[in-house]
GROMACS .gro file of C-alpha atoms in nm:
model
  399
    1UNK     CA    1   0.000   0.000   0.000
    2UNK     CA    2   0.304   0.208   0.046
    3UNK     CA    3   0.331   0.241  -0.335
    4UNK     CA    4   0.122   0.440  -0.551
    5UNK     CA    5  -0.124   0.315  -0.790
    6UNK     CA    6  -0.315  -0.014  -0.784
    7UNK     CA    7  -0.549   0.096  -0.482
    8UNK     CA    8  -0.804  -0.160  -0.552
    9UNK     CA    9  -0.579  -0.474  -0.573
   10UNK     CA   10  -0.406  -0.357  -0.270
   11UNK     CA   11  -0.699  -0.276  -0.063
   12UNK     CA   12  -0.614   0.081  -0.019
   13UNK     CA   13  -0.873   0.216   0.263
   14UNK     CA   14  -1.106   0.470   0.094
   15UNK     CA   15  -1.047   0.842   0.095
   16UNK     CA   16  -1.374   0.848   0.282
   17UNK     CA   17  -1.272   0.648   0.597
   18UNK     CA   18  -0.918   0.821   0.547
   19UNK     CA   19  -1.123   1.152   0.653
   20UNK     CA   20  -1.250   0.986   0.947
   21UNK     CA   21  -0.898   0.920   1.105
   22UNK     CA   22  -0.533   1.030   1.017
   23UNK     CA   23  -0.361   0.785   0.811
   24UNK     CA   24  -0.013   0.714   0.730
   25UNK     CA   25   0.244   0.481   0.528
   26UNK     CA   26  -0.025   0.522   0.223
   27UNK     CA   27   0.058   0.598  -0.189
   28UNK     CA   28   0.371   0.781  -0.142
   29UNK     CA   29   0.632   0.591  -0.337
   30UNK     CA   30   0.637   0.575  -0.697
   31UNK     CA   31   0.557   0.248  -0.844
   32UNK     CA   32   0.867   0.220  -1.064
   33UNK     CA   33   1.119   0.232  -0.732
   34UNK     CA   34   1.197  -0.144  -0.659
   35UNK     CA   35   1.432  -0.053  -0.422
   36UNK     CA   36   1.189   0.028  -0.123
   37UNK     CA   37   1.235  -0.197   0.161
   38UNK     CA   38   1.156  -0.284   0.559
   39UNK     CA   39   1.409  -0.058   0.677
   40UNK     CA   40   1.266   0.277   0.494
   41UNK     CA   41   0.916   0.183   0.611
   42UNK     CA   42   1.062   0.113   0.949
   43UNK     CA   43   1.231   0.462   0.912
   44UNK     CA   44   0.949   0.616   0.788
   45UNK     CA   45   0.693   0.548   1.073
   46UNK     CA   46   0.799   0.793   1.290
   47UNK     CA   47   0.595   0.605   1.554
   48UNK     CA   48   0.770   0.833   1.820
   49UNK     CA   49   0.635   1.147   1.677
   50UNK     CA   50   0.260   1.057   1.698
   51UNK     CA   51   0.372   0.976   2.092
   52UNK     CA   52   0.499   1.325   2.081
   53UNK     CA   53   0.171   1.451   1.962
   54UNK     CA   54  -0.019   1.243   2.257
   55UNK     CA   55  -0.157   1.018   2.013
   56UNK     CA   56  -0.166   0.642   2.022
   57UNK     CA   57  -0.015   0.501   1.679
   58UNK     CA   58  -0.260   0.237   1.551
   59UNK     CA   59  -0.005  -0.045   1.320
   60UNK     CA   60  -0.265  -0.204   1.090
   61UNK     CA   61  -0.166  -0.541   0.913
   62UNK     CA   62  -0.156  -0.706   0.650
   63UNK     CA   63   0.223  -0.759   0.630
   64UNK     CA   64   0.330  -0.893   0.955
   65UNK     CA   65   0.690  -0.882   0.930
   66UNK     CA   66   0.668  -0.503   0.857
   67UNK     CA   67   0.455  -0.484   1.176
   68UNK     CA   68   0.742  -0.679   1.358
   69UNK     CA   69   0.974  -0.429   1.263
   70UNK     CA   70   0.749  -0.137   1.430
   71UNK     CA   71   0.753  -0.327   1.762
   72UNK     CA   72   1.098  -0.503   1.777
   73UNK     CA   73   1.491  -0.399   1.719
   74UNK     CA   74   1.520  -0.708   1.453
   75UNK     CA   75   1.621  -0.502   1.155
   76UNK     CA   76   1.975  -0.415   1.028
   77UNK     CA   77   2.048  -0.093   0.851
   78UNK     CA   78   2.326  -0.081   0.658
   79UNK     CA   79   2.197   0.247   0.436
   80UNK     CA   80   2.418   0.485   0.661
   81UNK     CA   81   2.730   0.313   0.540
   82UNK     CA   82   2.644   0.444   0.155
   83UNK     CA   83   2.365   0.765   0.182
   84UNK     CA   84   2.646   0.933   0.000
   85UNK     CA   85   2.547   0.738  -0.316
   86UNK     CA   86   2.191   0.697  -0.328
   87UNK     CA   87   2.030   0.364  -0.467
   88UNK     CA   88   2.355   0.180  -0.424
   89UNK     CA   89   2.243  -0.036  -0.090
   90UNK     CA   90   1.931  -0.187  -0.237
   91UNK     CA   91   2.057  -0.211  -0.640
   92UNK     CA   92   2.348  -0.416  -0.482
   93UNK     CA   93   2.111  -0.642  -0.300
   94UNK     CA   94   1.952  -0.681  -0.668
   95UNK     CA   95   2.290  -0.773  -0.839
   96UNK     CA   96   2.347  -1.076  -0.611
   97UNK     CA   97   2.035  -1.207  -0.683
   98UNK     CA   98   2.150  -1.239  -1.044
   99UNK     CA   99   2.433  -1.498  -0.944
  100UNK     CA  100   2.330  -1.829  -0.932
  101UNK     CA  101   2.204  -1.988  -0.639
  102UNK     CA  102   2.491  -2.218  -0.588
  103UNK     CA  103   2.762  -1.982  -0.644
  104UNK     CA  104   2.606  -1.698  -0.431
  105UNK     CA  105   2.548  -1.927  -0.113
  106UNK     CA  106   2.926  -2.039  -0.180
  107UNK     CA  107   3.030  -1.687  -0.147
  108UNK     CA  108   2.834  -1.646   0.201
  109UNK     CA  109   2.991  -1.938   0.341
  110UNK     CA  110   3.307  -1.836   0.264
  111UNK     CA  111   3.244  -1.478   0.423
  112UNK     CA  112   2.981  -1.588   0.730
  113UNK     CA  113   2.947  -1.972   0.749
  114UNK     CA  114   2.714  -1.969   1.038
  115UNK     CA  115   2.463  -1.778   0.830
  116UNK     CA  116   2.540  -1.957   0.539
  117UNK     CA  117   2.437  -2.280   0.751
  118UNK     CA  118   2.141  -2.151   0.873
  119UNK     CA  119   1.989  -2.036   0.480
  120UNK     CA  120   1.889  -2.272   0.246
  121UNK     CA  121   2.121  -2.270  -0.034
  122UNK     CA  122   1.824  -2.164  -0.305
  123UNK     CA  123   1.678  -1.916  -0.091
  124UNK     CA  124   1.844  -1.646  -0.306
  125UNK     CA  125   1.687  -1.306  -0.132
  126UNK     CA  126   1.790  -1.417   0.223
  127UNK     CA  127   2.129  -1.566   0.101
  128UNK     CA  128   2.196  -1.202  -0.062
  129UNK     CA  129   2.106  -0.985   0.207
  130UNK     CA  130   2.308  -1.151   0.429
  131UNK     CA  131   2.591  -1.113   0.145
  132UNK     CA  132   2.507  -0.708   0.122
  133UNK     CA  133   2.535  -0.686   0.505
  134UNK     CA  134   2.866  -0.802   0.502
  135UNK     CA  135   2.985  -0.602   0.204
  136UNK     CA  136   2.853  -0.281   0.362
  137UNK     CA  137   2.953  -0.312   0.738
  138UNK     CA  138   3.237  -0.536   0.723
  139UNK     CA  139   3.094  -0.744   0.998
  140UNK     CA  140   2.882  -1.091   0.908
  141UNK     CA  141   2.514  -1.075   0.923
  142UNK     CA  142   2.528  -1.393   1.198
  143UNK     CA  143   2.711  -1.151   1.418
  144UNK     CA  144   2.542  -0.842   1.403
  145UNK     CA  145   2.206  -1.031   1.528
  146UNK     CA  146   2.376  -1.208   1.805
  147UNK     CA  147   2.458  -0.888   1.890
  148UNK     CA  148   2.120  -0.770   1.863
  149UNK     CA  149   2.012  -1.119   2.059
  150UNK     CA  150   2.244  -1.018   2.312
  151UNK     CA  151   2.095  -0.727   2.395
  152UNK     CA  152   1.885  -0.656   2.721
  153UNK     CA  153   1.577  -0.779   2.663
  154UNK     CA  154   1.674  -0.975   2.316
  155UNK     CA  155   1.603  -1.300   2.235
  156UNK     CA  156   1.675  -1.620   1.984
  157UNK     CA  157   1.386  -1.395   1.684
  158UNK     CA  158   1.594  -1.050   1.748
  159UNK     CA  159   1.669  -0.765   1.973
  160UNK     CA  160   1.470  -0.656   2.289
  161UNK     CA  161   1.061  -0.461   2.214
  162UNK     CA  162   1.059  -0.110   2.161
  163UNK     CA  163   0.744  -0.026   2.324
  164UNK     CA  164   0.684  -0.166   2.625
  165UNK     CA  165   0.332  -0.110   2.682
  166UNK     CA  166   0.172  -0.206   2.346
  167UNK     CA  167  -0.069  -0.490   2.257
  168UNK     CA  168  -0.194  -0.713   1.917
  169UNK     CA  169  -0.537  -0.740   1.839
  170UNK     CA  170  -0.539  -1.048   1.641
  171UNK     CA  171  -0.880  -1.079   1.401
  172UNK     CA  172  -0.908  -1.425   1.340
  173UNK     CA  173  -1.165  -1.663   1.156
  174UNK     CA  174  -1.297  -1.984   1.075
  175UNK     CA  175  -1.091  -2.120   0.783
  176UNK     CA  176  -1.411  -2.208   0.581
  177UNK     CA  177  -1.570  -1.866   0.635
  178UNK     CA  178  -1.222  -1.679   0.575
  179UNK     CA  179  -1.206  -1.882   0.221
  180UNK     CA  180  -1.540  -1.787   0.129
  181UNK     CA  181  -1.472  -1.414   0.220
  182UNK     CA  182  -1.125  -1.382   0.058
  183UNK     CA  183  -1.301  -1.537  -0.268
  184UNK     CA  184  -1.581  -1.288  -0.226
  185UNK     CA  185  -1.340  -1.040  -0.244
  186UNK     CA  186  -1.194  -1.123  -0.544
  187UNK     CA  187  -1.542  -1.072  -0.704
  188UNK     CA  188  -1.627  -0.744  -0.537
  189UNK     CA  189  -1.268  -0.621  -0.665
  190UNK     CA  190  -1.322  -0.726  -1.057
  191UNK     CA  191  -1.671  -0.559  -1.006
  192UNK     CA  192  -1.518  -0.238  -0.868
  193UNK     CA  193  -1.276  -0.222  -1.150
  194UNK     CA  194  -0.986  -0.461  -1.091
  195UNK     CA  195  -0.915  -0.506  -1.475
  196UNK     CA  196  -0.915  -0.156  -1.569
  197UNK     CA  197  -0.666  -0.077  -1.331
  198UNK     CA  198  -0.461  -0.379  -1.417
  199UNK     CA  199  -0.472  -0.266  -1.777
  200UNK     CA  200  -0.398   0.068  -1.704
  201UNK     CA  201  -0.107  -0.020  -1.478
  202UNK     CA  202   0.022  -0.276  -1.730
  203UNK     CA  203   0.054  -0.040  -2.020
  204UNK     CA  204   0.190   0.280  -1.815
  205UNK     CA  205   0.458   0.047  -1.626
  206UNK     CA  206   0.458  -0.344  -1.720
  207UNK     CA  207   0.441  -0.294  -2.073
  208UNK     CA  208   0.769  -0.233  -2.233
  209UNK     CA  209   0.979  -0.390  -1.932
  210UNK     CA  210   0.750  -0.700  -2.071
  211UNK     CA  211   0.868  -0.615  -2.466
  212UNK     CA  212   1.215  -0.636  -2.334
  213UNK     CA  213   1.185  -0.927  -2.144
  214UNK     CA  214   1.308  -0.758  -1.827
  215UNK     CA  215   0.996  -0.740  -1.616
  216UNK     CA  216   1.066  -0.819  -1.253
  217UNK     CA  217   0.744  -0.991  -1.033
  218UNK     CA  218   1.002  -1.011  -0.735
  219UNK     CA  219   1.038  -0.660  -0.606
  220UNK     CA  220   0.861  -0.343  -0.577
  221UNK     CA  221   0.507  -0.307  -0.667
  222UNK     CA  222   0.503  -0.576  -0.915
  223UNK     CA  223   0.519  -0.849  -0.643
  224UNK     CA  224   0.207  -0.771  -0.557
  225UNK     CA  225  -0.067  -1.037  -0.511
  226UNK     CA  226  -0.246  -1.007  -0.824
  227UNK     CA  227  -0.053  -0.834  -1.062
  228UNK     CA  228   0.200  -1.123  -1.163
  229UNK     CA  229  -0.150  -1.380  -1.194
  230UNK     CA  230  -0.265  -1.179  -1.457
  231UNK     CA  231   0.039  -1.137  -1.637
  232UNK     CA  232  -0.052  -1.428  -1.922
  233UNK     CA  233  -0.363  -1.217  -1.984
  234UNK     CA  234  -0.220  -0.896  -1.990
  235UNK     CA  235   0.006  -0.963  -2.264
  236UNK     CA  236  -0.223  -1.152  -2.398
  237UNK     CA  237  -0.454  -0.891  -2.489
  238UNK     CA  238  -0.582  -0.813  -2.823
  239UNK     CA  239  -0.295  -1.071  -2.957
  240UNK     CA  240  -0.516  -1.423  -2.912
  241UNK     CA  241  -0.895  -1.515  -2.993
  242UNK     CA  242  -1.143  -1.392  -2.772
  243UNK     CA  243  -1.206  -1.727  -2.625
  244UNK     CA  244  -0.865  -1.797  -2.560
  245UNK     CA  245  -0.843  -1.460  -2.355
  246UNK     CA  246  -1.152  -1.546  -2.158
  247UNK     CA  247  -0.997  -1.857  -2.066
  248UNK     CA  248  -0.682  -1.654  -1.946
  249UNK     CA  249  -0.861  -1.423  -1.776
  250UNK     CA  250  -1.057  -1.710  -1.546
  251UNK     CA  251  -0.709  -1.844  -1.501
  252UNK     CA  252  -0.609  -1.550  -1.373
  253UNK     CA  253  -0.903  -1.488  -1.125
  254UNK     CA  254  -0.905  -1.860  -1.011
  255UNK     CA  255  -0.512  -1.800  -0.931
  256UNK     CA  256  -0.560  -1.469  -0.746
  257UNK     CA  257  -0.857  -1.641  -0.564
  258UNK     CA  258  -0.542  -1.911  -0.447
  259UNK     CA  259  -0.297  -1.729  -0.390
  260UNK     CA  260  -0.490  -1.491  -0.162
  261UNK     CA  261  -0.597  -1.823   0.035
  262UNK     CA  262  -0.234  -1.901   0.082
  263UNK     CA  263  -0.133  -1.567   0.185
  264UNK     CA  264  -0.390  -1.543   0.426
  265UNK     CA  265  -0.293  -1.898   0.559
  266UNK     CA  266   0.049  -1.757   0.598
  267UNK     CA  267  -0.003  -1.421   0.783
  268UNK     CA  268  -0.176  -1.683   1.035
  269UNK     CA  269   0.130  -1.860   1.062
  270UNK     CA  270   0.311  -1.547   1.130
  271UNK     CA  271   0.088  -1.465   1.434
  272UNK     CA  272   0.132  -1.792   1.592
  273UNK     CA  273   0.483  -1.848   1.510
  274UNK     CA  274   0.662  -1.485   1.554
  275UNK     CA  275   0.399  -1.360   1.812
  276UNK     CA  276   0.207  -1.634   2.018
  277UNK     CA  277   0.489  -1.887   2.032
  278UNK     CA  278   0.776  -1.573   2.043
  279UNK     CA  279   1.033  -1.671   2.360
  280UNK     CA  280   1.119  -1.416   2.616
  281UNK     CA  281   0.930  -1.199   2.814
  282UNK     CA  282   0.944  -0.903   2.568
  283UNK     CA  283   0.603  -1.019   2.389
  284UNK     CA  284   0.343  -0.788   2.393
  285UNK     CA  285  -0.013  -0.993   2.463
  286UNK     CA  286  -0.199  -1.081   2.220
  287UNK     CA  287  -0.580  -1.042   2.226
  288UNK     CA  288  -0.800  -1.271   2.017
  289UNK     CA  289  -1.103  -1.167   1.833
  290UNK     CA  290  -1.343  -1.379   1.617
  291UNK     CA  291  -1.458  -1.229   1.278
  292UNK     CA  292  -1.607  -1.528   1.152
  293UNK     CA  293  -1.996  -1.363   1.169
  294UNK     CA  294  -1.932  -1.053   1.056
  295UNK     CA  295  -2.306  -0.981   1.177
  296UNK     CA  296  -2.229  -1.022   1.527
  297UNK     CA  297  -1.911  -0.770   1.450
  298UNK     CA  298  -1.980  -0.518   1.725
  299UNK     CA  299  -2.070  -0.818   2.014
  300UNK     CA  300  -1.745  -1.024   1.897
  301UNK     CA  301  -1.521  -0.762   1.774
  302UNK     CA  302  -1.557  -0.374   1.831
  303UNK     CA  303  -1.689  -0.377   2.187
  304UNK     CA  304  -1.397  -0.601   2.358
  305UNK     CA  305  -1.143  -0.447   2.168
  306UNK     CA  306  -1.235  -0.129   2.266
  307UNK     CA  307  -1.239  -0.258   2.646
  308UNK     CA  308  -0.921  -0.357   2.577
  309UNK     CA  309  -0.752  -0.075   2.471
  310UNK     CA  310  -0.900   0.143   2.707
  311UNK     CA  311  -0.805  -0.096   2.977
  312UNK     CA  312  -0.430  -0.019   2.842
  313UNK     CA  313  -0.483   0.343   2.811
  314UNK     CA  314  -0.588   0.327   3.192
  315UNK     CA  315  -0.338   0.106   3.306
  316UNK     CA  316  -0.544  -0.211   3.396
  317UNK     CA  317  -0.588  -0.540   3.349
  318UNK     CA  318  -0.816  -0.602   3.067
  319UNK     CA  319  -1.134  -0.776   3.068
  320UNK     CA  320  -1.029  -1.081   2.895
  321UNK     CA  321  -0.743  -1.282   2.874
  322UNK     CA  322  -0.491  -1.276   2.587
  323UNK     CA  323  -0.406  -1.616   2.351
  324UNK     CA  324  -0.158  -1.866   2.528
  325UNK     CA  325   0.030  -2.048   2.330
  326UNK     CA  326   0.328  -2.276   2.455
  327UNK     CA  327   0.706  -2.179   2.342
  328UNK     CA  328   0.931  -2.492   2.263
  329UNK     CA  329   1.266  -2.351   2.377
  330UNK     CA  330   1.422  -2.647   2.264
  331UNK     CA  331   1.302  -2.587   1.882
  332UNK     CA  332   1.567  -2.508   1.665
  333UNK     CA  333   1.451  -2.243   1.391
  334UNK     CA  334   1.736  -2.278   1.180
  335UNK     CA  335   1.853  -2.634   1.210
  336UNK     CA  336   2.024  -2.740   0.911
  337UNK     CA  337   1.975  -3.107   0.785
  338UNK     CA  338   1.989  -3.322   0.395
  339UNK     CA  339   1.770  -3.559   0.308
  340UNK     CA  340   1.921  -3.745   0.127
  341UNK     CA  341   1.630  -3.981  -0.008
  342UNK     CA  342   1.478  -3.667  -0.108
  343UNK     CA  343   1.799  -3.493  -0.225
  344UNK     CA  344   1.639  -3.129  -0.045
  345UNK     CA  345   1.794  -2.896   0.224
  346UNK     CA  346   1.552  -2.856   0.538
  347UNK     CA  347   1.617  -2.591   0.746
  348UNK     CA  348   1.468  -2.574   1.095
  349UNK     CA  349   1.366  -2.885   1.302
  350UNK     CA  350   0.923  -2.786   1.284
  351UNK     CA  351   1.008  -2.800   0.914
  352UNK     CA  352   1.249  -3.140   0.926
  353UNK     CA  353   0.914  -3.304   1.109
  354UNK     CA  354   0.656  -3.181   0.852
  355UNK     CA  355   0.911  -3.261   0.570
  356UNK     CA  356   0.979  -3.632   0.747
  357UNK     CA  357   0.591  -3.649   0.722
  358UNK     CA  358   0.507  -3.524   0.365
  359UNK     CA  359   0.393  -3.764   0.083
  360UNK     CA  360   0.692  -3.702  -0.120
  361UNK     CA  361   0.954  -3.827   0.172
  362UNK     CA  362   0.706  -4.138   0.285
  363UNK     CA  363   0.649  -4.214  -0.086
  364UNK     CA  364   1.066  -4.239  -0.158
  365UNK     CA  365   1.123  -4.365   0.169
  366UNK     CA  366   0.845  -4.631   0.048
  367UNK     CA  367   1.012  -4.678  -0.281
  368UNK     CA  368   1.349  -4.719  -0.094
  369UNK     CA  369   1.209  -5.028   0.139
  370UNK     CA  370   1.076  -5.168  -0.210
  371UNK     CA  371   1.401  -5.205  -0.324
  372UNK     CA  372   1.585  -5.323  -0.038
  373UNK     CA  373   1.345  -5.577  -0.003
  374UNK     CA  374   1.414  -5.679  -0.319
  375UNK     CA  375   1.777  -5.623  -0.267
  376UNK     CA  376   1.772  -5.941   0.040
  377UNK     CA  377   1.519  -6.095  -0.165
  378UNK     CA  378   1.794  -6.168  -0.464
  379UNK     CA  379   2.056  -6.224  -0.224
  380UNK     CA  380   1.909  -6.474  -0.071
  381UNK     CA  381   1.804  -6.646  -0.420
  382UNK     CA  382   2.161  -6.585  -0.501
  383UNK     CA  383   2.310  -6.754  -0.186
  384UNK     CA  384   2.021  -7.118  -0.217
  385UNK     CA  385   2.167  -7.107  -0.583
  386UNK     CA  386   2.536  -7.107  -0.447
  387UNK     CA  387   2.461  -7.325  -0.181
  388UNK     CA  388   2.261  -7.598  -0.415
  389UNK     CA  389   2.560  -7.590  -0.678
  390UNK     CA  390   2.785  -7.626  -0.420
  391UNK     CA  391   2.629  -7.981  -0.283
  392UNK     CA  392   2.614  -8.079  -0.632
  393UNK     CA  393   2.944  -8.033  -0.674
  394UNK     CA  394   3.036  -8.229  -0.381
  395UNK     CA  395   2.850  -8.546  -0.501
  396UNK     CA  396   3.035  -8.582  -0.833
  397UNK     CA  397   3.360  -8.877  -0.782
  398UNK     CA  398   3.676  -8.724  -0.826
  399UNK     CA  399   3.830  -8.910  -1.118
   0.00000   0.00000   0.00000
């Protein structure tokens, strides 16, 4: 939403409910800047000077790792070491990315091998940040976060919360009913104009990158759920039979209809993983609230939220208690293991047990058994045959 353009794709809250309360972080960069990241929207906030204005700063998701940044020291900045040359930090960061996957994690473990073994070697945007960090500070990534980690209040996800007294309202629904509603969406977006401004879009800033086979769905604006599904019909247009393009065009709805599914899925991961299940004491609560029946919004949602937060504002306990879930301290996050039946890198141990689990591992592990049954099967043909020649043998006179 930080970008301009695309307001209906990206949700962008009206300009009627933007009268209604003061809104930041909204249409201010231009959509051809790929080089926007974490770190300028972490600058950007400025959530000390709405304190300063005795305000309370209201951090609305989507993106949960951008909210993570608000509320905890986790980030690394390594823009100071080049402001002199503007566009050099990020377009480096780019570069890397480039290199092959191989070659590029090679170069990291020569540099910072404990990061290196904590990446997975095709995980090219981590693997290259980590590179940049080193390139512009001198120092490896793996030891500025310890550093970080070290820090008073810091733990194994990053360095200590940076306001104390704040709390995360966490809407949350049934999966069916959030399914249902994230495909209704979809529908309520194509009717309020979703192609148009696709098309529009497209041929102002898509169009010619597209021509010269440059165009990047990986940073910037363009990675944005929705644009890269319609891509095939985009370019498409006006250069195939009308049937075929209708055909595209489902193709493209049914895929932003998935992928916004998935995203959703993963945002919900976020909250348990990163927020619920974060170790330490520095975790602000968070507060539970069912959207499921949106008619029953003000019982189930605006009424104990707003008990909530006054609760904070007045410095007592709230009404309700916040989600509990259990920490495994013992869970290593960035284990690093091979499977070798499956010829993959797994990195962490929750992922090792879900990969140890998946149909792909059980069905080579099953293929494996097959044929070292088989294996002892023929050896022990092979050995009877030996051992039945061998007492033939025996019987025949010696001349």
């Amino acid at each position: 939403q930080v970008y301009k353009g695309l307001d209906i794709i990206t949700n962008k809250v009206s300009p009627q409910e933007q009268r209604l309360c003061r809104h930041h972080m909204i249409s201010f960069v231009d959509p051809l800047v790929s080089s926007y990241t974490v770190v300028d929207f972490r600058d950007k906030a400025h959530i000390e000077d709405i304190f300063a204005r005795d305000k309370i700063p209201i951090i609305v998701g989507g993106t949960n790792y951008y909210i993570e940044s608000l509320l905890w020291k986790v980030l690394v900045n390594t823009k100071e070491k080049s402001s002199l040359v503007p566009g050099t930090v990020s377009d480096r960061k780019v570069e890397l990315e480039q290199l092959d996957a191989v070659d590029l994690h090679r170069r990291l473990s020569q540099v910072d091998p404990e990061m290196a073994a904590k990446l997975h070697p095709n995980d090219k945007r981590k693997v290259a940040r980590s590179l940049q960090v080193f390139e512009e500070t001198g120092i490896p990534h793996s030891e500025i976060l310890q550093q970080q980690q070290e820090e008073e209040g810091g733990g194994p996800l990053g360095g200590p919360l940076k306001y104390p007294h704040s709390c995360i309202l966490w809407l949350h629904a049934d999966q069916a009913a959030l399914d249902r509603r994230l495909e209704q969406r979809v529908d309520d977006m194509l009717a309020a104009g979703l192609l148009e401004e696709l098309r529009d879009f497209h041929q102002r800033y898509n169009q010619e990158k597209v021509t010269e086979n440059r165009q990047d769905y990986q940073h910037g604006i363009f990675q944005s759920i929705g644009f890269k599904e319609f891509h095939e019909y985009l370019v498409s247009e006006g250069n195939c039979s009308p049937e075929t393009s209708a055909l595209l065009l489902q193709k493209g709805i049914q895929a932003l209809k998935q992928v916004s599914k998935r995203y959703a899925r993963r945002q919900n991961k976020w909250v348990r993983n990163r927020f619920l299940k974060r170790p330490g004491p520095n975790v602000p609560p968070v507060y539970g609230l069912e959207v499921s029946d949106l008619l029953r919004w003000e019982e189930d949602v605006l009424k104990p939220a707003l008990e909530i937060v006054e609760s904070f504002i007045q410095g007592r306990e709230p009404p309700v208690e916040p989600v509990k879930m259990e920490c495994d301290v013992n869970e290593n996050k960035r284990s690093h293991r091979v499977c070798e039946l499956c010829d993959r890198v797994i990195i962490g141990d929750r992922e090792w047990a879900a990969h140890t689990r998946s149909k792909a591992h059980l069905h080579h592990l099953k293929k494996r058994r097959k044929l070292e049954a088989a294996g002892r099967a023929a050896d022990t043909v092979g050995d009877s045959r030996s051992a039945e020649s061998s007492g033939r043998d025996s019987s025949v006179p010696l001349p």
